[in-house]
mmCIF file of C-alpha atoms in Angstrom:
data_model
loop_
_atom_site.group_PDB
_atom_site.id
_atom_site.type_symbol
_atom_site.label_atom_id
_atom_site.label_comp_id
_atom_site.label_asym_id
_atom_site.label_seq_id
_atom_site.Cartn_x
_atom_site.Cartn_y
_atom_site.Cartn_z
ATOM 1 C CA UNK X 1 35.024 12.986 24.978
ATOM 2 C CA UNK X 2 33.809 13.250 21.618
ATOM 3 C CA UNK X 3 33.597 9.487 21.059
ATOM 4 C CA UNK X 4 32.065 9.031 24.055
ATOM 5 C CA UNK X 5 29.342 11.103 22.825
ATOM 6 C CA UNK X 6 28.622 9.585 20.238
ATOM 7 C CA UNK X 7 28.313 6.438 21.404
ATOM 8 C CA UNK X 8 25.954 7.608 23.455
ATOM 9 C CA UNK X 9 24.050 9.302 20.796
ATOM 10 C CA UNK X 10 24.075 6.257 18.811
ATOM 11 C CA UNK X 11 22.425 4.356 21.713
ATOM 12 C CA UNK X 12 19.507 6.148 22.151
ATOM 13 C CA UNK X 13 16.516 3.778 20.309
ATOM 14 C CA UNK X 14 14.157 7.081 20.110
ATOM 15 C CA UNK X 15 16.913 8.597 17.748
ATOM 16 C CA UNK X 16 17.465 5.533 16.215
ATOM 17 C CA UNK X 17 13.960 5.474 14.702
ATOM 18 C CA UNK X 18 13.379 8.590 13.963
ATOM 19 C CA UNK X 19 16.307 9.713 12.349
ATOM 20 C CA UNK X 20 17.491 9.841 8.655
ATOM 21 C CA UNK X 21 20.432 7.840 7.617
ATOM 22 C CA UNK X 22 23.144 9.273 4.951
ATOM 23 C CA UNK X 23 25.162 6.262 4.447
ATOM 24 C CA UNK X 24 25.096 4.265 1.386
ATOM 25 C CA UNK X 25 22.217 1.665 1.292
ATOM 26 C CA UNK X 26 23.521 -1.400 2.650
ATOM 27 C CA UNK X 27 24.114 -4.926 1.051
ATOM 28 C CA UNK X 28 26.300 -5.056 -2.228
ATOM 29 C CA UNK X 29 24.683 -5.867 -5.475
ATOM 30 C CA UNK X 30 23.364 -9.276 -5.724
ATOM 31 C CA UNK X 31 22.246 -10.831 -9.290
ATOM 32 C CA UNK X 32 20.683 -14.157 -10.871
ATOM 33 C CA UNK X 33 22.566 -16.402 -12.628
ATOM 34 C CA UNK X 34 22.324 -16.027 -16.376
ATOM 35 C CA UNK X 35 20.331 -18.216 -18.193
ATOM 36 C CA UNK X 36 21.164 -21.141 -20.220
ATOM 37 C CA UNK X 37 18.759 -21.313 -22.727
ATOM 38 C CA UNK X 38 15.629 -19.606 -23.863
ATOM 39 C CA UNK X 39 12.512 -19.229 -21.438
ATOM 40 C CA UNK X 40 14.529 -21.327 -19.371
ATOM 41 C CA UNK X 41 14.116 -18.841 -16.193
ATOM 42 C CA UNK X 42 11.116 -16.191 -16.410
ATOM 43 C CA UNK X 43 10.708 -12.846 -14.064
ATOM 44 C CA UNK X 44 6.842 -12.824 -13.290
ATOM 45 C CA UNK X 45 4.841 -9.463 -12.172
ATOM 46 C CA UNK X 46 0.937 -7.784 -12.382
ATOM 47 C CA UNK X 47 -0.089 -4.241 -13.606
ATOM 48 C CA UNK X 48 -2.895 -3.636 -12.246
ATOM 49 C CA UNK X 49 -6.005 -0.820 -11.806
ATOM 50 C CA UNK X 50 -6.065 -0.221 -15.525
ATOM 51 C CA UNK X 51 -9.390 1.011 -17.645
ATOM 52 C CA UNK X 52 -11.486 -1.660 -17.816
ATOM 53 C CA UNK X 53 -11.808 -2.927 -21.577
ATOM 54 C CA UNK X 54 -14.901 -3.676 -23.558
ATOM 55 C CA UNK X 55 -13.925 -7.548 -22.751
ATOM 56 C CA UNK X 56 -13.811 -6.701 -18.947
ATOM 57 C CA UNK X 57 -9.979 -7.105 -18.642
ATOM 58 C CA UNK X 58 -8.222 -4.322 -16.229
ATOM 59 C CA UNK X 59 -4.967 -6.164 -15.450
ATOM 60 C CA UNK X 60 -2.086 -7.047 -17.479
ATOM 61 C CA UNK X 61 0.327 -10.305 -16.772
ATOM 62 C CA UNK X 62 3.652 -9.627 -17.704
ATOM 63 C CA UNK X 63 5.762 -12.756 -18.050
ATOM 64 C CA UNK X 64 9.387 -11.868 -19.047
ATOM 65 C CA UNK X 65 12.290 -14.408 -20.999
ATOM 66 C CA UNK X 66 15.647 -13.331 -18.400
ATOM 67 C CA UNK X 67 17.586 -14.305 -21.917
ATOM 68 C CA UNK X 68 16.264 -12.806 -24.445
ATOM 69 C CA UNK X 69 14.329 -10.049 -22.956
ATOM 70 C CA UNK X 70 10.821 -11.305 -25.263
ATOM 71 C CA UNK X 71 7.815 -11.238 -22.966
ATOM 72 C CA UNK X 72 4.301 -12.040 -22.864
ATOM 73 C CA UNK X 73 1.678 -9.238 -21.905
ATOM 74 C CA UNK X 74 -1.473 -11.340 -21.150
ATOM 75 C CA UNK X 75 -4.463 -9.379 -20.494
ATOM 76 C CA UNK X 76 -6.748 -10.864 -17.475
ATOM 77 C CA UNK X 77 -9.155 -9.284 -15.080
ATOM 78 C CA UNK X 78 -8.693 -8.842 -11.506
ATOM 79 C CA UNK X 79 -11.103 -10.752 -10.101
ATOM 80 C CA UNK X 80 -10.233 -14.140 -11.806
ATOM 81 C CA UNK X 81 -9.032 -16.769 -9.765
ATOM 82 C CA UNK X 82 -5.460 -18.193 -9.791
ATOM 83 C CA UNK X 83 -7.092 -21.542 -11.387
ATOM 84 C CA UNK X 84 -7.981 -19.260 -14.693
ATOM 85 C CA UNK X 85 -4.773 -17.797 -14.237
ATOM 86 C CA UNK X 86 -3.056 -20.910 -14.325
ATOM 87 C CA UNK X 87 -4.860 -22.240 -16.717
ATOM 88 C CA UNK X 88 -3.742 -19.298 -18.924
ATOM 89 C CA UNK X 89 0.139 -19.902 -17.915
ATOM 90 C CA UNK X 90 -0.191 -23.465 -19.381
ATOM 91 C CA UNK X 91 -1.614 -22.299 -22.637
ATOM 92 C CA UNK X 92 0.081 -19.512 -23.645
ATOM 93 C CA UNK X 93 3.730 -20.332 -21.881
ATOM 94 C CA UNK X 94 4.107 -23.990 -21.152
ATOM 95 C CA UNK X 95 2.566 -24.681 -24.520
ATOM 96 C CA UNK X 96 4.349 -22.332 -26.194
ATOM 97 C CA UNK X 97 8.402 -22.920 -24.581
ATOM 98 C CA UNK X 98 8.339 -25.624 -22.089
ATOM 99 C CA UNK X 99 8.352 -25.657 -18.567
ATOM 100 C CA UNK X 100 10.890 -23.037 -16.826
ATOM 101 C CA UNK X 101 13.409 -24.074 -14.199
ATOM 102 C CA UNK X 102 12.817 -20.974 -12.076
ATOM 103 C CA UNK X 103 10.539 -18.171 -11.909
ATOM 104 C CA UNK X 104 11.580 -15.258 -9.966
ATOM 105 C CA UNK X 105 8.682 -12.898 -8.550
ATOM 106 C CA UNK X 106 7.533 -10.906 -5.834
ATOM 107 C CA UNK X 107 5.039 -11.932 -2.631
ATOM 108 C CA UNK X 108 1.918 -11.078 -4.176
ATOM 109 C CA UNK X 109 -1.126 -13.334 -3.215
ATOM 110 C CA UNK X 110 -1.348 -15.243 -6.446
ATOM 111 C CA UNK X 111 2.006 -15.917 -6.263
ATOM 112 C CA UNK X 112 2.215 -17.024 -2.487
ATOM 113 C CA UNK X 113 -1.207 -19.239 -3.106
ATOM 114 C CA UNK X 114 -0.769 -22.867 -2.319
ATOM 115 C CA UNK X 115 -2.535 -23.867 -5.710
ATOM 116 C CA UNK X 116 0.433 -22.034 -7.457
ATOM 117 C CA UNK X 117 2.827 -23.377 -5.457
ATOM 118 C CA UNK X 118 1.248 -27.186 -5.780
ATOM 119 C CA UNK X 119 1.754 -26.406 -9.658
ATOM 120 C CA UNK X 120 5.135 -25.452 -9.909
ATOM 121 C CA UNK X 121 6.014 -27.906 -7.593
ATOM 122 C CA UNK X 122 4.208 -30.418 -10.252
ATOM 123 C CA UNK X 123 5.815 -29.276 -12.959
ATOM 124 C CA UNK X 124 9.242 -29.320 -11.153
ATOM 125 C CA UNK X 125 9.596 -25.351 -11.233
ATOM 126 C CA UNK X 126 11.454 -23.600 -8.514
ATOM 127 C CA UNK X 127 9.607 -20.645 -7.128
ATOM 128 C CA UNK X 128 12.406 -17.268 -6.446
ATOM 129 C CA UNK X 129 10.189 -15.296 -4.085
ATOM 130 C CA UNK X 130 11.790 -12.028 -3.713
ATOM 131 C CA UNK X 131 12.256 -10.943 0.356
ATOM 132 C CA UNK X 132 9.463 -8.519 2.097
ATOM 133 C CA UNK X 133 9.533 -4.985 0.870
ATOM 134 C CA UNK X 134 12.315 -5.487 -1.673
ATOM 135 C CA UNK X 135 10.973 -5.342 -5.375
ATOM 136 C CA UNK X 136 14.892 -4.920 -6.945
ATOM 137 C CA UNK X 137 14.364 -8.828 -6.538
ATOM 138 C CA UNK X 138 11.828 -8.414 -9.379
ATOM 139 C CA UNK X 139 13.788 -5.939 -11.217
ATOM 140 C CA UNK X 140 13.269 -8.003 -14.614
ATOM 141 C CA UNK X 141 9.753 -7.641 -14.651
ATOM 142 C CA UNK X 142 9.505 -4.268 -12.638
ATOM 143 C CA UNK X 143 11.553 -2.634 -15.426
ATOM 144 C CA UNK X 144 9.963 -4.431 -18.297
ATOM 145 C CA UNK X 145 6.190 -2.903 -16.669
ATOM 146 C CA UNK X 146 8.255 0.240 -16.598
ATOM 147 C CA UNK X 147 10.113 1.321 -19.525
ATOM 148 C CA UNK X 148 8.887 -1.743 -22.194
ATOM 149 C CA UNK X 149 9.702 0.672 -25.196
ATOM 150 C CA UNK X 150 13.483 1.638 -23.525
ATOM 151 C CA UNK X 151 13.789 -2.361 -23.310
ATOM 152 C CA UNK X 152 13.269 -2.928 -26.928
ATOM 153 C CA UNK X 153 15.340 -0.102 -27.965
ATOM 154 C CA UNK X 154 18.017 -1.141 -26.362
ATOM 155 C CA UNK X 155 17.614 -4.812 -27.240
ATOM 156 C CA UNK X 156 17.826 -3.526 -30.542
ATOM 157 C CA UNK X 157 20.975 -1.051 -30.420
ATOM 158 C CA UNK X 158 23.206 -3.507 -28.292
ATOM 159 C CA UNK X 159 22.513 -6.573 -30.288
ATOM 160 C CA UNK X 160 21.536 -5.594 -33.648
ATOM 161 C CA UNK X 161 18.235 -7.375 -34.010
ATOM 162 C CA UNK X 162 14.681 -7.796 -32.029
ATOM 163 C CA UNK X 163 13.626 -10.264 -29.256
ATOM 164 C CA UNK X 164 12.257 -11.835 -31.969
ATOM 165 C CA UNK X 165 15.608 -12.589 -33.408
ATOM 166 C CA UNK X 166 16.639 -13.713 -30.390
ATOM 167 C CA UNK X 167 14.077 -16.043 -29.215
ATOM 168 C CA UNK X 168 13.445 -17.606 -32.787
ATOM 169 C CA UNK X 169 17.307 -17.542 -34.490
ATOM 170 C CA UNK X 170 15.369 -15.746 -37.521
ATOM 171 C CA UNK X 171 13.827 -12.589 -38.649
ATOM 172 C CA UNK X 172 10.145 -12.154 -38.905
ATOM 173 C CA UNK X 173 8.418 -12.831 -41.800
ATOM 174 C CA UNK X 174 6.498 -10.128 -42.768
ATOM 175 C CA UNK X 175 5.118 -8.520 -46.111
ATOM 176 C CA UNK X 176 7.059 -5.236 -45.282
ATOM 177 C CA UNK X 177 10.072 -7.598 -45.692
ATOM 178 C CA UNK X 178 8.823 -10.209 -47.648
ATOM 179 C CA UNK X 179 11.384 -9.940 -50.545
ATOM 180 C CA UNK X 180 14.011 -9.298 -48.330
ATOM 181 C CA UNK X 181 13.255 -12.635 -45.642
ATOM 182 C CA UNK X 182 12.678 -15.861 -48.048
ATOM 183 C CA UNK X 183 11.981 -19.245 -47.351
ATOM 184 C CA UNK X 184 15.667 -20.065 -47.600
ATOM 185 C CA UNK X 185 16.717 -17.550 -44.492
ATOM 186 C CA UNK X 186 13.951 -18.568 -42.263
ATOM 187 C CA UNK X 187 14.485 -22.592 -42.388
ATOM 188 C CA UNK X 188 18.062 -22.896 -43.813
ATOM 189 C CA UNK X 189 20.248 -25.433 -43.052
ATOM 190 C CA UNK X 190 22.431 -23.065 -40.819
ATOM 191 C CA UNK X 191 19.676 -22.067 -38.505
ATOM 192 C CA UNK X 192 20.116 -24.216 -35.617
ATOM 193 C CA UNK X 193 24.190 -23.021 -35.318
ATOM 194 C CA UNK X 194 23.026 -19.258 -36.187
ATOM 195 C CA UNK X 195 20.599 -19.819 -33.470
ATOM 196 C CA UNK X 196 23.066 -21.266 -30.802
ATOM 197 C CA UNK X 197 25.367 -18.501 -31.952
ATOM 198 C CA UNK X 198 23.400 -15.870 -31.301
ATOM 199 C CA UNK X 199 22.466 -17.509 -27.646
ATOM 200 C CA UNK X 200 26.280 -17.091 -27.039
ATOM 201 C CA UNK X 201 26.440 -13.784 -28.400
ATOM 202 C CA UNK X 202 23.886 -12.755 -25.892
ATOM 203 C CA UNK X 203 24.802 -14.700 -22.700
ATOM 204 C CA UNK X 204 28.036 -13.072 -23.098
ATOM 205 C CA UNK X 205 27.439 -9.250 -23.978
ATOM 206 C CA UNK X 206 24.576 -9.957 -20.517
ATOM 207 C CA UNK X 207 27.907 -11.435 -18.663
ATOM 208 C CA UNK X 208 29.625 -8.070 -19.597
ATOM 209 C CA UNK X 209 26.575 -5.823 -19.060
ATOM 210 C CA UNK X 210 25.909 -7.253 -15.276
ATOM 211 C CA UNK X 211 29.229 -7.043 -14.346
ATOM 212 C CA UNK X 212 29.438 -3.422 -15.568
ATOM 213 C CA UNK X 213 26.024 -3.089 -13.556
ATOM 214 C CA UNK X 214 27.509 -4.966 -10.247
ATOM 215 C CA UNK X 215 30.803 -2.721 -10.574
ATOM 216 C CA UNK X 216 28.971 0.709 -10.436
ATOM 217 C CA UNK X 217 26.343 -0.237 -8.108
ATOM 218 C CA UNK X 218 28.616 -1.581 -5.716
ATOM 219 C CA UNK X 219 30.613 1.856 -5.468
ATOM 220 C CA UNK X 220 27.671 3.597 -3.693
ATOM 221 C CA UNK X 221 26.737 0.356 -1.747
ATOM 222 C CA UNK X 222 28.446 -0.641 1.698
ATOM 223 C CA UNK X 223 28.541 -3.944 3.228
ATOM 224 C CA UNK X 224 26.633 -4.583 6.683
ATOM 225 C CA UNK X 225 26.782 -8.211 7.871
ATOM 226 C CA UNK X 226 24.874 -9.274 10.953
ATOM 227 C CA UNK X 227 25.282 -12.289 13.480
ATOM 228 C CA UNK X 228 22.202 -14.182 14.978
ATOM 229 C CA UNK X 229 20.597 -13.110 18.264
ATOM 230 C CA UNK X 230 21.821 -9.792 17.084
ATOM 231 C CA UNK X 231 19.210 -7.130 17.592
ATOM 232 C CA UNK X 232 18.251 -4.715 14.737
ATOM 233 C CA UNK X 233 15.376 -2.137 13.836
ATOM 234 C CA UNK X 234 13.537 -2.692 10.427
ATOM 235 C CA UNK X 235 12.526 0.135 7.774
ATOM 236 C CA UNK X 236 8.445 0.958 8.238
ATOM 237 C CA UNK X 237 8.329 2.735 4.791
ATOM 238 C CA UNK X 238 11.347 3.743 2.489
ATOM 239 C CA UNK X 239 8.893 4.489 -0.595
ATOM 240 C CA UNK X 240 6.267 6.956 -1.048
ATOM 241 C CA UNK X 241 3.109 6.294 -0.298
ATOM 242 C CA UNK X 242 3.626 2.811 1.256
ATOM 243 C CA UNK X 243 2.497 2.239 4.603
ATOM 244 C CA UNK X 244 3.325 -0.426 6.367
ATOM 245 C CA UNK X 245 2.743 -2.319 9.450
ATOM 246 C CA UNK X 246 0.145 -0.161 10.297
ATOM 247 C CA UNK X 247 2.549 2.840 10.290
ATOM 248 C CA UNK X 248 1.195 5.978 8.932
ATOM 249 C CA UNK X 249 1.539 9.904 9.046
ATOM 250 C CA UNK X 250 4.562 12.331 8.653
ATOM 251 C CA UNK X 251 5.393 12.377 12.572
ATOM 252 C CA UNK X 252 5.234 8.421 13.305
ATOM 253 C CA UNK X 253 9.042 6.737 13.415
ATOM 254 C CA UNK X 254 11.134 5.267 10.253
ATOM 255 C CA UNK X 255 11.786 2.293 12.093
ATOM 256 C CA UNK X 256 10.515 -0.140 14.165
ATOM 257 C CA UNK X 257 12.059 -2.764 16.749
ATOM 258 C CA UNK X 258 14.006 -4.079 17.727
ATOM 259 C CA UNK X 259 13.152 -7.597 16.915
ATOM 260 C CA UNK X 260 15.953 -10.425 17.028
ATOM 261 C CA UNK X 261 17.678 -12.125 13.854
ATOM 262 C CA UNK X 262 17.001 -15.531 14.175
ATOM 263 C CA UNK X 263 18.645 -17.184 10.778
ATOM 264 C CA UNK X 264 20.960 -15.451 8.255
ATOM 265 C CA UNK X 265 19.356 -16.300 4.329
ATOM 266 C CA UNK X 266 22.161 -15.843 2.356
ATOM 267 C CA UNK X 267 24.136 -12.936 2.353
ATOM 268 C CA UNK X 268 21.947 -9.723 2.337
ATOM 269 C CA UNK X 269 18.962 -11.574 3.153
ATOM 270 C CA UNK X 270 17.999 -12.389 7.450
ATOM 271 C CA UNK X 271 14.719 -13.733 9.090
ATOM 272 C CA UNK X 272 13.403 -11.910 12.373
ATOM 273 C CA UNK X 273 11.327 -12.642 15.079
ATOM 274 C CA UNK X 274 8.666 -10.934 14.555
ATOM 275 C CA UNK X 275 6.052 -10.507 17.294
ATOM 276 C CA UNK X 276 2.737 -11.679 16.853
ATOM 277 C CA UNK X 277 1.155 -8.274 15.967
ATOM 278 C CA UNK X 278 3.203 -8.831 12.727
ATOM 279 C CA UNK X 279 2.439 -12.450 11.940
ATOM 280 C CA UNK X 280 0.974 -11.425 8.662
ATOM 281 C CA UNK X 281 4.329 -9.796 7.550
ATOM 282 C CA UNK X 282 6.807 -12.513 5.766
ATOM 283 C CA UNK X 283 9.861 -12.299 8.377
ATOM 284 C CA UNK X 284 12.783 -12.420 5.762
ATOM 285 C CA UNK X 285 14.426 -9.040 4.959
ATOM 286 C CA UNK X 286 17.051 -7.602 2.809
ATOM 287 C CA UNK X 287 19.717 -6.344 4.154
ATOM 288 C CA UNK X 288 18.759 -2.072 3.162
ATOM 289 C CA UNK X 289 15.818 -2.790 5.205
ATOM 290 C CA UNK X 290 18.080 -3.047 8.659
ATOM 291 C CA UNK X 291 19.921 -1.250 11.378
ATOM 292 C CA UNK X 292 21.522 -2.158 13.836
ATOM 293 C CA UNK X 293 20.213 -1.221 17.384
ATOM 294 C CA UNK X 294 22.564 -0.381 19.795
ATOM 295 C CA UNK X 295 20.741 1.238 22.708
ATOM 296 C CA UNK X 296 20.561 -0.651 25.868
ATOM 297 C CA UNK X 297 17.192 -2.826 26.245
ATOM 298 C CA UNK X 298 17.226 -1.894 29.808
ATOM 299 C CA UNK X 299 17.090 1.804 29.525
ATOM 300 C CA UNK X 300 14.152 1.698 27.040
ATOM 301 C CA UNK X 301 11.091 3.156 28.673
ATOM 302 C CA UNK X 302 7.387 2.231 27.074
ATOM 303 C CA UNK X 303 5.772 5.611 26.262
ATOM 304 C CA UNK X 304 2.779 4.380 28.379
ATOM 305 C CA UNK X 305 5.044 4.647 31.893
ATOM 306 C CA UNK X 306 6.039 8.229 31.408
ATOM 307 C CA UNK X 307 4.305 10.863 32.730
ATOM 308 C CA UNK X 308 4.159 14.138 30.788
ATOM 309 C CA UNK X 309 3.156 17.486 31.728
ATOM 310 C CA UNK X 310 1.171 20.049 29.398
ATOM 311 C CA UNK X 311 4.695 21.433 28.567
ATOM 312 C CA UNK X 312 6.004 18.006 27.715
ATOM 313 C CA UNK X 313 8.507 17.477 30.296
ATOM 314 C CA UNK X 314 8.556 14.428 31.950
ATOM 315 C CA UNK X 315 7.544 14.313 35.348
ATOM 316 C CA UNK X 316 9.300 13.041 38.283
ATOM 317 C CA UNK X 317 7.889 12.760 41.632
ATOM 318 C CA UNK X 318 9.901 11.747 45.128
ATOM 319 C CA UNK X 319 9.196 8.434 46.388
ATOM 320 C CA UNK X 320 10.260 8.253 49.973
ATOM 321 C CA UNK X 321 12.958 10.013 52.867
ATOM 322 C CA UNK X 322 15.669 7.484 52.866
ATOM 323 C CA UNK X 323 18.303 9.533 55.043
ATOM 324 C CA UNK X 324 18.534 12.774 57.284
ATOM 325 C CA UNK X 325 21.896 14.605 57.820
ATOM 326 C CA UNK X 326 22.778 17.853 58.792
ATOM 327 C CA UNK X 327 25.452 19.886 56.732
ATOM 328 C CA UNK X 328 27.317 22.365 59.103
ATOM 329 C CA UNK X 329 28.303 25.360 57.178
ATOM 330 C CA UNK X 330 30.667 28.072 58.514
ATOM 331 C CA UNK X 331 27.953 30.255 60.316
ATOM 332 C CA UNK X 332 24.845 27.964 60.099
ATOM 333 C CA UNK X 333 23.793 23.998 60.232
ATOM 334 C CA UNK X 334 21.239 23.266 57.458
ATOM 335 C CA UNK X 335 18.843 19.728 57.555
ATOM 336 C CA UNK X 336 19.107 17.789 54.808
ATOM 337 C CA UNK X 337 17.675 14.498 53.566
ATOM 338 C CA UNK X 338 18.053 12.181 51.349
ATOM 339 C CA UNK X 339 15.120 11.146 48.986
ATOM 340 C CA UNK X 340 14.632 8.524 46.266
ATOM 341 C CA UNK X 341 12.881 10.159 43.102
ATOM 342 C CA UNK X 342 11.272 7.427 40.054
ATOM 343 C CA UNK X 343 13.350 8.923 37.735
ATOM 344 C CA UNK X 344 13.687 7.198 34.301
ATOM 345 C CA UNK X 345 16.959 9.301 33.543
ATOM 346 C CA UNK X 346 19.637 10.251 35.852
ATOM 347 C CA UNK X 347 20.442 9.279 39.604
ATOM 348 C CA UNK X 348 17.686 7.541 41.592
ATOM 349 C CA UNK X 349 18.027 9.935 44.327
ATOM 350 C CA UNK X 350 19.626 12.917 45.444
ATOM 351 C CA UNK X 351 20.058 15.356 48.803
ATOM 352 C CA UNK X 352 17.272 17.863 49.593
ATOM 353 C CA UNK X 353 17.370 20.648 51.848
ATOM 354 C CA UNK X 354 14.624 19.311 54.426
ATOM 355 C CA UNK X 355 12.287 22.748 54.545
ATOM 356 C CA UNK X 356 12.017 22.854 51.112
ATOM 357 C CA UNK X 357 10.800 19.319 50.626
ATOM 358 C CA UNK X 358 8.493 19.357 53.708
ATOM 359 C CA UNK X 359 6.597 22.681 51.684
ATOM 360 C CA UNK X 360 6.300 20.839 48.750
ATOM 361 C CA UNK X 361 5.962 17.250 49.688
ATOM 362 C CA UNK X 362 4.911 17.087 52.826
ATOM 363 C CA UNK X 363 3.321 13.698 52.787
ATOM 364 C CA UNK X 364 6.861 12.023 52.727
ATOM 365 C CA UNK X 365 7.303 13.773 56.688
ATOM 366 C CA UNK X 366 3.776 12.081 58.231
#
């Protein structure tokens, strides 16, 4: 009996949307492949509403090296267009390192704009878009925008020199260490081996740090696969603050749905079919942005059918006589009948005594 009731519990779609979940967060840890060389793969991002300088600027580009952590914090202004933008990209990174393999970022409009995309695609660059409403995609870049001065300090304790170190092979000269750094250090014979050394050094202290990070994080993580033409509800808003698909207000419902999986992307990732109220909203998901809906499509009744009294019960009105019997008791015979209600729960109809429906519907009896 027990399981029974829960699987009915777990069927019903209103409790389904509205209710909090306690399980771990679905999908285990997925991470990018570690680069091969220097400002080989970048992690892209914006901050943005900041005090407007005396130059205008009130954004910040942050452009982040995966390997060696060094990043670029290119001040811009909001309202420049993404052909400034990339004009700024060419100068002060292409110029600077080369053309990246891959840049991994989120779905913001610059980076979803066909004149970025026409570039990259020009310059042989693959584009990592993260999935809708999943930043850990971005994490690079999120947690550089974050905690930039944790960054270096740990850049510093775990490897023993700067980003500067790492992206150049040498120290910087400086005139605080001017005696100390001479000609000889900085352009030795041994700097192109120190240099690939030190590349080694980090890919493989980054090997040992992710897989530390996967190991932990996949602890308090469970694994949810889904098949195609399965039906599942998506997350409205797990962050604070965000509102999404229109969604807004303490009382409305945590998810929405169900909508159908169409294609599995990998293995935490799935595209929906979305209808075309949402044709704005990119249809790929991560997999903590799912549930599974189990309720029955058939028992689902649109709040717009139901009607509701002023104490919220739902009303239920008889729709026509479809029998007449008489039940003979031991000392009496009582008229009976049976009549079909519209109910939207329980049995479509049920037996009546026959007085008591004629006083209070007595249109059913003309």
């Amino acid at each position: 009996m027990k399981a029974d009731i829960a699987t009915y519990v777990s069927k019903c779609l209103t409790c389904s949307k509205v209710k909090v979940e306690y399980q771990k967060p679905k999908g285990m840890l997925q991470q990018p492949e570690i680069p091969v060389w220097k400002w080989e793969q970048i992690a892209t991002d914006f901050v943005t509403k900041l005090p407007r300088t005396p130059s205008g600027c009130d954004a910040i580009w942050v452009i982040v090296d995966r390997l060696t952590k060094s990043a670029h914090f290119i001040p811009y202004k909001e309202t420049d267009k993404m052909e400034k933008l990339a004009r700024i990209y060419i100068k002060e990174i292409v110029s600077r390192h080369g053309v990246p393999v891959s840049i991994i970022s989120d779905r913001g409009a610059q980076f979803t704009s066909k004149f970025w995309g026409s570039l990259q695609k020009a310059f042989g660059t693959r584009l990592d878009l993260s999935t809708a409403y999943h930043p850990q995609t971005d994490g690079q870049s999120e947690r550089t925008i974050q905690t930039l001065e944790d960054m270096l300090r740990a850049c510093v304790i775990d490897f023993g020199g700067t980003p500067f170190e790492a992206l150049y092979g040498r120290k910087c000269r400086s005139p605080i260490c001017w005696a100390e750094v001479g000609d000889s250090q900085l352009f030795g014979p041994d700097l192109v081996r120190e240099t690939t050394e030190k590349i080694v050094q980090i890919r493989n202290r980054m090997a040992a740090a992710r897989d530390r990070q996967k190991s932990y994080a996949d602890l308090h993580r469970q694994t949810v696969e889904f098949n195609v033409g399965d039906k599942v509800l998506l997350k409205v808003s797990p962050w604070k603050g965000v509102v999404r698909f229109g969604k807004r207000g303490k009382l409305n419902p945590r998810y929405v749905g169900p909508f159908e999986i169409t294609k599995r992307i990998g293995p935490v990732a799935y595209e929906l079919n979305l209808p075309d109220s949402l044709k704005n909203v990119h249809n790929i998901f991560h997999v903590s942005n799912l549930k599974k809906c189990l309720s029955d499509e058939t028992l689902i009744v649109p709040l717009e059918e139901l009607e509701i009294d002023d104490k919220l019960q739902f009303i239920e009105e008889p729709i026509e006589i479809m029998d007449r019997e008489v039940k003979t008791l031991k000392h009496s015979k009582i008229p009976i009948v049976k009549v079909k209600w519209n109910s939207k729960h329980g049995p479509d109809f049920t037996w009546e005594r026959e007085d008591q429906m004629k006083q209070k519907y007595p249109h059913l009896f003309e």
